[in-house]
Amino acid sequence: MKILLGLGGNVGDVRGAFAAAAAALESRFGRIARSSLWRSAPLGPAQPDYLNAALLTEIDCHPLRLLAICNALEGAAGRDRAGEIRWGPRPLDLDLLLGAGVVIESPGLILPHPGLHRRAFALRPAAELAPELTHPRLGQTLSSLAAAADRGRECERVGSFPGPG
């Protein structure tokens, strides 16, 4: 299954955390496409701006297994879900954004990500990788959703994805 992952972070070595997460996922699933690096204003409490990116890969496991892998990578980067503030600062956030043609609603995972269609910081990097991929609930391409998302919210491309790619 083709799947898009969103990455975000705004404390510590975010670029290093992105590079390490991409390398770990690539060692497990094979070649991964990487978006550019984006900067966005945070949601939630006052905090530094976020860096964001997206990854596109094929997985050979259930998305819940991928979610567990992503949660372990967040922990390895220093994320403490139990002690953090909702929408607060974090070194690494890995979200499963969208699986091609896949809809999942379970207690542990909702796919596509329920906020994806409203969030430029997730849509712009994702649309860079797969502009014609269609949101299975809304029937719109990622490029059209990205064009309409978060009008007025700052989200800009700031460079290449860190590390080898």
CSV table of C-alpha atoms in Angstrom, one decimal:
chain,number,residue,atom,x,y,z
A,1,MET,CA,0.0,0.0,0.0
A,2,LYS,CA,1.3,3.5,-0.9
A,3,ILE,CA,1.2,5.7,2.2
A,4,LEU,CA,2.0,9.3,3.0
A,5,LEU,CA,3.5,10.3,6.3
A,6,GLY,CA,3.7,13.8,7.7
A,7,LEU,CA,6.7,14.9,9.9
A,8,GLY,CA,6.8,17.9,12.2
A,9,GLY,CA,9.0,19.2,15.0
A,10,ASN,CA,10.1,22.4,16.7
A,11,VAL,CA,12.5,21.6,19.5
A,12,GLY,CA,15.9,20.1,19.6
A,13,ASP,CA,17.6,18.8,16.5
A,14,VAL,CA,14.5,18.5,14.3
A,15,ARG,CA,16.5,18.1,11.1
A,16,GLY,CA,18.4,15.3,12.6
A,17,ALA,CA,15.2,13.7,13.9
A,18,PHE,CA,13.7,13.9,10.4
A,19,ALA,CA,16.8,12.3,8.8
A,20,ALA,CA,17.0,9.5,11.4
A,21,ALA,CA,13.3,8.7,11.0
A,22,ALA,CA,13.5,8.6,7.2
A,23,ALA,CA,16.6,6.4,7.3
A,24,ALA,CA,14.9,4.0,9.8
A,25,LEU,CA,11.7,3.8,7.7
A,26,GLU,CA,13.7,3.3,4.5
A,27,SER,CA,15.7,0.5,6.1
A,28,ARG,CA,12.4,-1.2,6.9
A,29,PHE,CA,10.3,-0.5,3.8
A,30,GLY,CA,12.8,0.4,1.1
A,31,ARG,CA,13.0,3.5,-1.0
A,32,ILE,CA,11.2,6.6,0.4
A,33,ALA,CA,10.4,9.8,-1.4
A,34,ARG,CA,11.1,12.9,0.6
A,35,SER,CA,9.4,16.3,0.3
A,36,SER,CA,11.2,19.6,0.8
A,37,LEU,CA,11.4,21.0,4.3
A,38,TRP,CA,8.7,23.5,5.2
A,39,ARG,CA,8.3,26.0,8.0
A,40,SER,CA,4.9,26.8,9.6
A,41,ALA,CA,3.5,28.8,12.4
A,42,PRO,CA,2.5,26.5,15.3
A,43,LEU,CA,-1.1,25.6,16.3
A,44,GLY,CA,-1.7,25.7,20.1
A,45,PRO,CA,0.3,27.5,22.8
A,46,ALA,CA,3.1,30.0,22.2
A,47,GLN,CA,6.1,28.1,20.9
A,48,PRO,CA,8.7,28.1,18.1
A,49,ASP,CA,7.8,27.6,14.5
A,50,TYR,CA,7.6,24.1,13.2
A,51,LEU,CA,9.6,22.4,10.5
A,52,ASN,CA,7.4,20.0,8.4
A,53,ALA,CA,7.9,17.5,5.6
A,54,ALA,CA,6.3,14.4,4.1
A,55,LEU,CA,7.5,11.0,3.2
A,56,LEU,CA,5.9,8.7,0.6
A,57,THR,CA,6.5,4.9,0.6
A,58,GLU,CA,5.0,1.5,0.0
A,59,ILE,CA,4.4,-0.6,3.1
A,60,ASP,CA,4.0,-4.3,3.5
A,61,CYS,CA,2.2,-4.3,6.8
A,62,HIS,CA,-1.0,-3.0,8.3
A,63,PRO,CA,-1.1,0.7,8.9
A,64,LEU,CA,-1.4,0.1,12.7
A,65,ARG,CA,2.0,-1.7,12.6
A,66,LEU,CA,3.4,1.4,10.8
A,67,LEU,CA,1.9,3.6,13.5
A,68,ALA,CA,3.6,1.6,16.2
A,69,ILE,CA,6.9,1.9,14.3
A,70,CYS,CA,6.4,5.7,14.0
A,71,ASN,CA,5.6,6.0,17.7
A,72,ALA,CA,8.8,4.2,18.6
A,73,LEU,CA,10.8,6.6,16.3
A,74,GLU,CA,9.2,9.6,18.0
A,75,GLY,CA,10.2,8.2,21.4
A,76,ALA,CA,13.8,7.6,20.1
A,77,ALA,CA,13.9,11.3,19.1
A,78,GLY,CA,12.9,12.3,22.6
A,79,ARG,CA,9.1,12.7,22.4
A,80,ASP,CA,7.3,12.1,25.6
A,81,ARG,CA,3.6,11.8,24.7
A,82,ALA,CA,2.6,11.3,28.4
A,83,GLY,CA,4.2,14.5,29.5
A,84,GLU,CA,3.5,16.8,26.6
A,85,ILE,CA,0.9,19.6,26.1
A,86,ARG,CA,-1.7,19.1,23.4
A,87,TRP,CA,-0.4,20.8,20.2
A,88,GLY,CA,2.7,21.8,22.2
A,89,PRO,CA,6.4,21.7,21.3
A,90,ARG,CA,7.9,18.4,20.3
A,91,PRO,CA,11.1,17.1,18.7
A,92,LEU,CA,9.4,14.8,16.3
A,93,ASP,CA,5.8,14.1,15.3
A,94,LEU,CA,5.1,11.4,12.7
A,95,ASP,CA,1.5,11.2,11.4
A,96,LEU,CA,0.0,8.7,9.0
A,97,LEU,CA,-1.7,11.1,6.6
A,98,LEU,CA,-3.2,9.1,3.8
A,99,GLY,CA,-3.1,5.6,2.3
A,100,ALA,CA,-4.0,5.3,-1.4
A,101,GLY,CA,-7.7,4.4,-1.5
A,102,VAL,CA,-7.7,3.4,2.2
A,103,VAL,CA,-10.2,4.4,4.9
A,104,ILE,CA,-9.6,3.1,8.5
A,105,GLU,CA,-11.6,4.0,11.6
A,106,SER,CA,-10.4,2.3,14.6
A,107,PRO,CA,-9.7,3.3,18.2
A,108,GLY,CA,-6.0,3.4,17.4
A,109,LEU,CA,-6.0,5.0,14.0
A,110,ILE,CA,-8.1,7.1,11.7
A,111,LEU,CA,-7.0,7.2,8.1
A,112,PRO,CA,-7.0,9.5,6.2
A,113,HIS,CA,-5.9,11.8,9.1
A,114,PRO,CA,-9.0,13.7,10.2
A,115,GLY,CA,-7.4,17.1,10.0
A,116,LEU,CA,-5.4,16.6,6.8
A,117,HIS,CA,-7.8,18.5,4.5
A,118,ARG,CA,-7.5,21.7,6.6
A,119,ARG,CA,-3.7,21.8,7.3
A,120,ALA,CA,-1.4,23.4,4.8
A,121,PHE,CA,1.6,22.3,6.9
A,122,ALA,CA,0.7,18.7,6.1
A,123,LEU,CA,-0.9,19.1,2.6
A,124,ARG,CA,1.8,21.2,1.0
A,125,PRO,CA,4.7,18.8,1.6
A,126,ALA,CA,2.3,15.8,0.8
A,127,ALA,CA,1.1,17.4,-2.5
A,128,GLU,CA,4.7,18.0,-3.5
A,129,LEU,CA,5.2,14.2,-3.5
A,130,ALA,CA,1.8,13.0,-4.7
A,131,PRO,CA,-0.2,15.9,-6.2
A,132,GLU,CA,-2.7,13.7,-8.0
A,133,LEU,CA,-3.3,11.3,-5.0
A,134,THR,CA,-6.9,11.5,-4.2
A,135,HIS,CA,-8.3,11.9,-0.6
A,136,PRO,CA,-10.6,8.8,-0.4
A,137,ARG,CA,-13.3,10.5,1.6
A,138,LEU,CA,-13.4,13.9,-0.2
A,139,GLY,CA,-12.6,12.8,-3.7
A,140,GLN,CA,-10.2,15.7,-4.2
A,141,THR,CA,-6.5,15.6,-5.1
A,142,LEU,CA,-3.9,16.6,-2.6
A,143,SER,CA,-2.9,19.5,-4.9
A,144,SER,CA,-6.4,21.0,-4.9
A,145,LEU,CA,-6.7,20.5,-1.1
A,146,ALA,CA,-3.3,22.1,-0.6
A,147,ALA,CA,-4.3,25.1,-2.7
A,148,ALA,CA,-7.4,25.7,-0.5
A,149,ALA,CA,-6.0,24.8,3.0
A,150,ASP,CA,-5.3,27.3,5.8
A,151,ARG,CA,-5.5,30.4,3.7
A,152,GLY,CA,-3.6,33.1,5.5
A,153,ARG,CA,-1.6,30.7,7.7
A,154,GLU,CA,2.1,31.0,7.1
A,155,CYS,CA,3.7,27.9,5.6
A,156,GLU,CA,6.7,28.2,3.4
A,157,ARG,CA,9.3,26.0,1.7
A,158,VAL,CA,12.7,26.5,3.4
A,159,GLY,CA,15.0,23.9,1.8
A,160,SER,CA,15.7,20.3,1.1
A,161,PHE,CA,14.9,17.4,3.3
A,162,PRO,CA,17.9,16.8,5.6
A,163,GLY,CA,20.3,13.9,5.1
A,164,PRO,CA,20.8,11.6,2.2
A,165,GLY,CA,17.8,11.0,0.0
